[in-house]
Short mmCIF file of C-alpha atoms and ligand atoms in Angstrom, two decimals:
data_model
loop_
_atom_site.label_atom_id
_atom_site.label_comp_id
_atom_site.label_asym_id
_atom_site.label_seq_id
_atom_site.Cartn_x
_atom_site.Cartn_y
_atom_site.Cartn_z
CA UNK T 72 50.12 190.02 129.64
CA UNK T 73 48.25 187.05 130.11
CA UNK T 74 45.08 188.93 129.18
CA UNK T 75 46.32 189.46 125.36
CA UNK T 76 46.91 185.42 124.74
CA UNK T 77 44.15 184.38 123.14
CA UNK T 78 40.48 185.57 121.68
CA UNK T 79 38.25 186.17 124.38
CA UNK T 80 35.47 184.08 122.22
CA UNK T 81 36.21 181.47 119.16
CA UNK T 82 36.56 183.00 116.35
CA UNK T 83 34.49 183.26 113.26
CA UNK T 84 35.28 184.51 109.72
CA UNK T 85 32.82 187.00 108.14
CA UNK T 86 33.14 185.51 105.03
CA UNK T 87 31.76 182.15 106.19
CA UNK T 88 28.66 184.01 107.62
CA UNK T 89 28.34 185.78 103.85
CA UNK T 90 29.00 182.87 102.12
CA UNK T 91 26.18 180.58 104.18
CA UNK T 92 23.59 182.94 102.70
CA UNK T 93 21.68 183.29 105.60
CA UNK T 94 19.54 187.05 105.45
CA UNK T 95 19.87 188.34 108.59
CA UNK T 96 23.70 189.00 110.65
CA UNK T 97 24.19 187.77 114.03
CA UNK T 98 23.35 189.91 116.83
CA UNK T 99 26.90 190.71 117.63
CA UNK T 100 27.70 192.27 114.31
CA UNK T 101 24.47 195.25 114.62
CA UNK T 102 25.42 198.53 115.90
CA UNK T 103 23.77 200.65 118.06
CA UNK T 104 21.34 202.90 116.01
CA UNK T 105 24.12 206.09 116.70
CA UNK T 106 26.78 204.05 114.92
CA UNK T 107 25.07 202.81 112.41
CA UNK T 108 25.67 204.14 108.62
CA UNK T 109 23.57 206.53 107.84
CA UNK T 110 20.76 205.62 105.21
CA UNK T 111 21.54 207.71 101.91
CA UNK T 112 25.67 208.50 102.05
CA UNK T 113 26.09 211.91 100.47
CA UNK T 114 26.50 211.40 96.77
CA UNK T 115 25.06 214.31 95.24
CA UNK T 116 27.02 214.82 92.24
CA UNK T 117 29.45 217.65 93.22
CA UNK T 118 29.53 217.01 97.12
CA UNK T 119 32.44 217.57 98.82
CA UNK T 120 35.25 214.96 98.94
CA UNK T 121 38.80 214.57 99.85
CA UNK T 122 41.26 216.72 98.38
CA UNK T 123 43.25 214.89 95.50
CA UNK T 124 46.83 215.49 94.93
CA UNK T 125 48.92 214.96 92.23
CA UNK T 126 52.46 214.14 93.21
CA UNK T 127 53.88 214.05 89.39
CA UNK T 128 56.69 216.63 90.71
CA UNK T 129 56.70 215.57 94.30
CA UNK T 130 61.13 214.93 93.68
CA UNK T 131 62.34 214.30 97.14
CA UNK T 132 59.79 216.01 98.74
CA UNK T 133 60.91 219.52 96.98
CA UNK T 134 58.49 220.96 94.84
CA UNK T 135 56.76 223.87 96.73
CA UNK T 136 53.27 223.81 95.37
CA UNK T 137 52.79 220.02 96.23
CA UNK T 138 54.23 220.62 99.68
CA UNK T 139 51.46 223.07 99.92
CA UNK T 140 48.63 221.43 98.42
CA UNK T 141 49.92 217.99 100.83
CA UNK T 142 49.86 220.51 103.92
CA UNK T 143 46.75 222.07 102.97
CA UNK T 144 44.95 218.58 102.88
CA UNK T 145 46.63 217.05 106.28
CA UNK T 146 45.41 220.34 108.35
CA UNK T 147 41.87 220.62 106.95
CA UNK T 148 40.93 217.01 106.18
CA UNK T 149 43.58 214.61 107.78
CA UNK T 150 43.18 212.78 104.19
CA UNK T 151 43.82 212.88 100.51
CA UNK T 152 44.07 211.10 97.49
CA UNK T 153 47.70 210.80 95.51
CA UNK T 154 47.52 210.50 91.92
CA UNK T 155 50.59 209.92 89.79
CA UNK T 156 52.43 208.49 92.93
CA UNK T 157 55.44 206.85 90.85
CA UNK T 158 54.18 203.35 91.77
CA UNK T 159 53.38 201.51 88.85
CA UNK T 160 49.76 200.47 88.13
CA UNK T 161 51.15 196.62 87.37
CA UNK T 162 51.78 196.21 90.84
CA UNK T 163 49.02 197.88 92.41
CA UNK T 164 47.36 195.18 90.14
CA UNK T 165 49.54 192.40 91.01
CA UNK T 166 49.02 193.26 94.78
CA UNK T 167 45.25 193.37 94.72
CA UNK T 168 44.70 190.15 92.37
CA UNK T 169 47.41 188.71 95.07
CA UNK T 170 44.98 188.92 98.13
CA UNK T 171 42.04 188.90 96.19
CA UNK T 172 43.15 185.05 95.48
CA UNK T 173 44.44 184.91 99.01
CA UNK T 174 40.72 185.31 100.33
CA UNK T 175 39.85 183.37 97.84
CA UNK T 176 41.45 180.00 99.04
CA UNK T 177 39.75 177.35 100.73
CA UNK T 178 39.14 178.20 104.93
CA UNK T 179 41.28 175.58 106.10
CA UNK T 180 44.40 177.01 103.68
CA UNK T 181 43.69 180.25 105.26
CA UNK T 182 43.09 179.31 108.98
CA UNK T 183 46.84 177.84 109.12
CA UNK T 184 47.56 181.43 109.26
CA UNK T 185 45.07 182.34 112.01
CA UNK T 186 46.30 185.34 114.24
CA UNK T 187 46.11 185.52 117.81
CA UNK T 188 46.00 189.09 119.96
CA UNK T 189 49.56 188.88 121.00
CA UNK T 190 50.65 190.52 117.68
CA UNK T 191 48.02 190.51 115.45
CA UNK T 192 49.77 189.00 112.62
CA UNK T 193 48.12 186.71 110.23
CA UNK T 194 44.69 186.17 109.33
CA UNK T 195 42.14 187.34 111.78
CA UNK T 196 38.60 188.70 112.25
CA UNK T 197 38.57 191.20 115.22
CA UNK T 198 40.23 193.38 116.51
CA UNK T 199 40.55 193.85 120.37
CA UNK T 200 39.77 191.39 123.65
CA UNK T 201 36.49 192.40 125.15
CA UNK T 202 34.03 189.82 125.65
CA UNK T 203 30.56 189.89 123.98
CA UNK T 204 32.26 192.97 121.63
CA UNK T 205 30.16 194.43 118.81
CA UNK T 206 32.02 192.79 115.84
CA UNK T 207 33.05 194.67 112.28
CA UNK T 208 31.72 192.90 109.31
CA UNK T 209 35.33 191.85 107.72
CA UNK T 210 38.27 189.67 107.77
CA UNK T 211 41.61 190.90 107.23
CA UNK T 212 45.84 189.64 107.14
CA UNK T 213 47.95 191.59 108.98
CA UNK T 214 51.83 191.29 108.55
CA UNK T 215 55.44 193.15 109.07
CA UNK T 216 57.68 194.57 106.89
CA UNK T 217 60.24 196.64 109.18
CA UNK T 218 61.77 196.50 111.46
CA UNK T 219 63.10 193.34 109.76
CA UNK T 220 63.98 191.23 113.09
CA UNK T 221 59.61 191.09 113.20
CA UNK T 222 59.55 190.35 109.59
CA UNK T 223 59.13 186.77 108.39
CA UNK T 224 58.08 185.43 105.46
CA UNK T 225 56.96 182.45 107.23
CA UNK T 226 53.82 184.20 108.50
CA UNK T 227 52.62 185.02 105.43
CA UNK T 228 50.54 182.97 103.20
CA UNK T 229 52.85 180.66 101.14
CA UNK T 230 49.17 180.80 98.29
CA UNK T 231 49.25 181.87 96.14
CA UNK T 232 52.66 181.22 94.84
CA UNK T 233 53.86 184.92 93.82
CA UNK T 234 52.27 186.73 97.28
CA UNK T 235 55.19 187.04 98.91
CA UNK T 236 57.36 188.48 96.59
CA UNK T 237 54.66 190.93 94.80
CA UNK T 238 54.08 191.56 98.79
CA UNK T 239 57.47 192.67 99.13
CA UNK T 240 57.77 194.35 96.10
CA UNK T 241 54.63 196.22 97.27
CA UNK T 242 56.01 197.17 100.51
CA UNK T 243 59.45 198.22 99.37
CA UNK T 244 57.95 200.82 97.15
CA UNK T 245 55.41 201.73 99.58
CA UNK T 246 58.34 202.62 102.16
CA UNK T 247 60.09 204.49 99.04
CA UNK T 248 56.61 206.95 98.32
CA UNK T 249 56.63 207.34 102.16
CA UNK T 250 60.05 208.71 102.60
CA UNK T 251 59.03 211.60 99.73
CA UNK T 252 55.90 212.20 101.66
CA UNK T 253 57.61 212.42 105.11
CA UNK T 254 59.79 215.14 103.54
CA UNK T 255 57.52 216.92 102.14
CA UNK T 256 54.93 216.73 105.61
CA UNK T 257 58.05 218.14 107.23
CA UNK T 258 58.65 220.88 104.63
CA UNK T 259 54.84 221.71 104.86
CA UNK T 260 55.47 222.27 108.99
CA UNK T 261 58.23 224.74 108.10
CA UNK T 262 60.85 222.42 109.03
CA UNK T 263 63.88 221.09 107.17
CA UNK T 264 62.55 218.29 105.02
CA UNK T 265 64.58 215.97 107.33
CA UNK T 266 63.01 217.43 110.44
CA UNK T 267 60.04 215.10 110.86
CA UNK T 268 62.31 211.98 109.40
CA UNK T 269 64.43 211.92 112.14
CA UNK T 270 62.03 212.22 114.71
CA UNK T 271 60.59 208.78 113.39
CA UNK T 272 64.03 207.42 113.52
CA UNK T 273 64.28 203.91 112.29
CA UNK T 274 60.39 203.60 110.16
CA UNK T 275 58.43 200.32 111.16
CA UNK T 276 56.34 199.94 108.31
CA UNK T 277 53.13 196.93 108.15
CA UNK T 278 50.11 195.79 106.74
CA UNK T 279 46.53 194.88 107.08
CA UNK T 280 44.86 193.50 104.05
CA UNK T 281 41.71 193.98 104.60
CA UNK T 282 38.62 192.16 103.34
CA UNK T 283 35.12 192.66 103.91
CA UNK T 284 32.28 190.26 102.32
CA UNK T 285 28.69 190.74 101.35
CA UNK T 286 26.32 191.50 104.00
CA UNK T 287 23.00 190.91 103.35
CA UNK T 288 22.25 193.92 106.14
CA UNK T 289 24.67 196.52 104.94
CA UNK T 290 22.45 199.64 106.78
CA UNK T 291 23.07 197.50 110.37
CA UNK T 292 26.29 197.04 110.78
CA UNK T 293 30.43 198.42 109.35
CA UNK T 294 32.97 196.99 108.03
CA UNK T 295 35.16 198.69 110.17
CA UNK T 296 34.23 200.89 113.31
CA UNK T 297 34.99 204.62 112.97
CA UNK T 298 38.80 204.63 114.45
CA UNK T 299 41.66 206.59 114.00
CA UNK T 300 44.71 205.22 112.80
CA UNK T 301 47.53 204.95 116.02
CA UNK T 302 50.58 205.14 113.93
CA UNK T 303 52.59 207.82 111.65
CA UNK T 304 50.85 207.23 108.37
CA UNK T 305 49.02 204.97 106.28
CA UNK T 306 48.70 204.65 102.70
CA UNK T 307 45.25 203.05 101.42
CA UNK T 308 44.58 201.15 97.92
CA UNK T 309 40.83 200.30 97.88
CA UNK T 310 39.04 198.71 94.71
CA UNK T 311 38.72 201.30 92.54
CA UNK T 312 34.90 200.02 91.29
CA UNK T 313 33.40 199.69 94.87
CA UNK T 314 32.89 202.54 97.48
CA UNK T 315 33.47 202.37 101.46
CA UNK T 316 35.28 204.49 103.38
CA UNK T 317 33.94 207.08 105.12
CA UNK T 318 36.13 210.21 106.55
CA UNK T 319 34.65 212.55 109.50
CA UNK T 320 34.52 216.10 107.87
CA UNK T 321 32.72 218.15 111.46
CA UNK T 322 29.64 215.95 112.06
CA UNK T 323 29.02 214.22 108.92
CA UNK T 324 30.70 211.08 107.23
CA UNK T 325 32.29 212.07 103.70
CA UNK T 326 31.90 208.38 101.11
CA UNK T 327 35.30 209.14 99.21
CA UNK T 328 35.01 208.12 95.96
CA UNK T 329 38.41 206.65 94.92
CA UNK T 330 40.21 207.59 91.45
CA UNK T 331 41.45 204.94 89.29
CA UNK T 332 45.15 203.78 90.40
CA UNK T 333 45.03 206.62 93.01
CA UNK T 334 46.69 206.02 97.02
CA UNK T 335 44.04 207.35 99.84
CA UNK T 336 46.80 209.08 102.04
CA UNK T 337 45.82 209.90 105.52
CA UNK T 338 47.76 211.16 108.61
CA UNK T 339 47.67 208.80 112.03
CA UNK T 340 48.00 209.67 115.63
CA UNK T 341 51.66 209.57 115.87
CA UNK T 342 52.09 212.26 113.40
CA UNK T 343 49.56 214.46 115.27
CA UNK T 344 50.87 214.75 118.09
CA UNK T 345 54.91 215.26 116.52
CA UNK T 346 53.01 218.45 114.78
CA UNK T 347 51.44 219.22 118.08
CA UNK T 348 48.10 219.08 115.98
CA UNK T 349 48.83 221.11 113.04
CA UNK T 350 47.91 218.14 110.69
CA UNK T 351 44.83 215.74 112.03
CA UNK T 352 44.54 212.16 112.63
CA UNK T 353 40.78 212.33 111.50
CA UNK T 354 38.07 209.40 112.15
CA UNK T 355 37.35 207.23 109.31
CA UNK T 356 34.95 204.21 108.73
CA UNK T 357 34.11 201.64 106.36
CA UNK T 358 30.44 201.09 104.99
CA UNK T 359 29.70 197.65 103.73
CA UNK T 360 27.21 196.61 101.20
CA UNK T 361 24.90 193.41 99.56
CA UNK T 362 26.00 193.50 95.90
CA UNK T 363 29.59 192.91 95.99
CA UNK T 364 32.95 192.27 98.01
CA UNK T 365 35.20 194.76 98.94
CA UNK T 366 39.53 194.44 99.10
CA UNK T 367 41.50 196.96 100.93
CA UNK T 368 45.48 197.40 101.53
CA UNK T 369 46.12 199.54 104.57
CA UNK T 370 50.17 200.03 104.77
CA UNK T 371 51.06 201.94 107.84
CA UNK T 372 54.07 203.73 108.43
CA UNK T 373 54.98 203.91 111.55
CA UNK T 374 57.69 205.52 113.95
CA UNK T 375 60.28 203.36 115.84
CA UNK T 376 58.34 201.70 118.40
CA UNK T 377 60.64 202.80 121.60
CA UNK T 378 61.37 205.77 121.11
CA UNK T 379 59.39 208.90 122.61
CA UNK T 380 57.00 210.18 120.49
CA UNK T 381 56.04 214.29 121.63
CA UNK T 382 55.65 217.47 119.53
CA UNK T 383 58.86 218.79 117.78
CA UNK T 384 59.85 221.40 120.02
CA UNK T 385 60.62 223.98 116.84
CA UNK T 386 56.73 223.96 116.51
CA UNK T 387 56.12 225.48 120.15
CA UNK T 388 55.11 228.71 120.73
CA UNK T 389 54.10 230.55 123.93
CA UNK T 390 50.75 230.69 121.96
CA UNK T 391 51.12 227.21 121.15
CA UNK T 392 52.35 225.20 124.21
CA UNK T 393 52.62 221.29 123.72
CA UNK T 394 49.28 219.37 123.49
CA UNK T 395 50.70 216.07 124.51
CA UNK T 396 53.18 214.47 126.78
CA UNK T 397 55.62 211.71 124.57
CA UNK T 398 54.89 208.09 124.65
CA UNK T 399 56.29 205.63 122.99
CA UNK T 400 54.69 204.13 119.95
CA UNK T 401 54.76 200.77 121.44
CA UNK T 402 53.01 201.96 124.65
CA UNK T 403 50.13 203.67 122.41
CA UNK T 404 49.67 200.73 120.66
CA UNK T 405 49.33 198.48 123.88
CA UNK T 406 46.75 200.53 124.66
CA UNK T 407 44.86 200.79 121.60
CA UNK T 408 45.15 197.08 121.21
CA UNK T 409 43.29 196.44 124.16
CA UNK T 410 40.47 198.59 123.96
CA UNK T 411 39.76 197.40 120.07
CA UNK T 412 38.44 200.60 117.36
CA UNK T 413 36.56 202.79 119.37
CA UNK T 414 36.32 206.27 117.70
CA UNK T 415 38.97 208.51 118.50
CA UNK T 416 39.59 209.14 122.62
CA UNK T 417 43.36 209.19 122.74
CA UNK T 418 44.55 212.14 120.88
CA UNK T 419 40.89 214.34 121.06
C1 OGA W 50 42.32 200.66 108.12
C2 OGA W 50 41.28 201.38 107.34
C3 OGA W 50 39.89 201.53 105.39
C4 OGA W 50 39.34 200.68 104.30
O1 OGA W 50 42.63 199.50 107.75
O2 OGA W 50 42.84 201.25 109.10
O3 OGA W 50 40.90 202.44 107.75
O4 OGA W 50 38.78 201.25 103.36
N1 OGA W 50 40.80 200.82 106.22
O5 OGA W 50 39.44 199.46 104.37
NI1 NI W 51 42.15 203.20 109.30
#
């Protein structure tokens, strides 16, 4: 694995390039014209967004109208947003102003954290090993929670003082909202609401604080390349006062606008393929812009990493034969790893 050691190029962090003022981006960070935002994102008042789901009497993932309106949303758009979620809007708070402060700190506080490709973890600014790759416009921290042999505190930033325990509050009660929605994805299949639980087995569950500066060529570039995300789940907490994300709806990118305090649930690859397709892994993108910075939590929930992931055979039908062969979670991820976000090619 020699190949993953190190960066193929030295690395250098987005927000230094904002910061220096300069007007124009490097070459490396414009996109071809095709993948390029487009020029006005669709914001007519009343255009379509992402369906938003309210999960006040989501108890244990048993509440059949929520199961519904959760399986409605993961087979037509892959996404939603989760209002009244149980996690309290103090933390959600707390985490943000965290990382926000984290950023914050001076480079050479940060860069004692700086992550290599063997596992990603730390602070880092690309993603993927190709040399002479078109770069994202963004920075970002990536860390493990479970399994907890790959968990150390250690590797996270020790600045400032109350990360790492409003971190692990954070992730604790992310893992506790996942286990309702697993139940409740696996109710939504027609499955016992344990069904889809035990195919994960043991949950991995990680993060990637993301972090993308001002760019004084916002139309040029992205903050993050369309990509879809490789693992079971991931549960998103954007600033609610700046927009970014972008989710493929058929050929056109969808800006979701995000409510106050809300979670921007989507389903990832892994979960795909368990459902042989039923609920979609969908394409998704990040637009940056010139007026302000933008902080993002991505917490993935993820199967355990060795053990094979294929459709749940209940789902089968001779009308509906298997769409993919099981791999591992860890072999997937190899994969992905080395090609870097590149639209969605694995699971079609
Ligand atoms: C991700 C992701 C979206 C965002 O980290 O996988 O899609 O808005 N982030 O930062
Ligand atoms: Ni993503």
């Amino acid at each position: 694995m020699d190949c993953l050691r190190e960066w193929p190029e030295p690395i250098v962090r987005v927000q230094s390039l904002s910061e220096s003022g300069a007007p124009t981006i490097p070459a490396h960070y414009v996109k071809p014209p095709s993948e390029r935002p487009s020029a006005a994102p669709a914001a007519a008042a009343g255009a379509v967004s992402i369906p938003v789901v309210d999960l006040g009497k989501l108890e244990d993932g048993a509440d059949a109208e929520t199961v519904k309106a959760i399986a409605e949303a993961c087979r037509g758009w892959g996404f939603f947003q989760a209002v009244n979620h149980g996690v309290s809007p103090g933390l959600l708070r707390r985490a943000r102003e965290v990382w926000r402060a984290f950023f914050h700190l001076p480079m050479e506080e940060k860069q004692r954290y700086a992550n290599s490709p063997v596992t990603y973890e730390g602070y880092g600014s690309r993603l993927g090993i190709q040399k002479g790759a078109i770069l994202d416009w963004g920075d970002y921290y990536f860390l493990h929670f479970l399994p907890l042999c790959l968990m150390s505190h250690h590797k996270w930033p020790a600045q400032p003082p109350t990360l790492r325990e409003t971190t692990d509050e954070y992730g604790e009660e992310l893992r506790k909202l996942c286990r309702r929605l697993m139940k409740a994805l696996s109710m939504g299949l027609g499955l016992e609401a344990d069904h889809l639980p035990a195919a994960f087995d043991e949950e991995g569950t990680c993060m990637r604080v993301n972090f993308y500066p001002k760019c004084p060529q916002p139309e040029l570039t992205l903050g993050l390349s369309a990509h879809s995300d490789p693992g079971g789940m991931t549960i998103l907490l954007v600033d609610d006062h700046v927009a970014g994300l972008e989710v493929r709806k058929d050929d056109s990118w969808i800006t979701v606008r995000p409510l106050p305090d809300a979670f921007i649930v989507n389903i990832g690859d892994q979960i795909q393929v368990l459902s042989n397709a039923a609920y979609k892994s969908v394409e998704h993108r990040v637009r940056v812009n010139a007026s302000s910075e933008r902080l993002s939590m991505a917490f993935f929930y993820n199967p355990r990493s060795d053990v094979p992931i294929g459709p749940i055979p209940h789902l089968l039908t001779t009308d509906r034969p298997a769409l993919y062969q099981p791999m591992t979670f860890d072999e997937y991820r190899l994969f992905m790893r080395k090609a870097g976000p590149r639209g969605k090619k694995l699971t079609g």
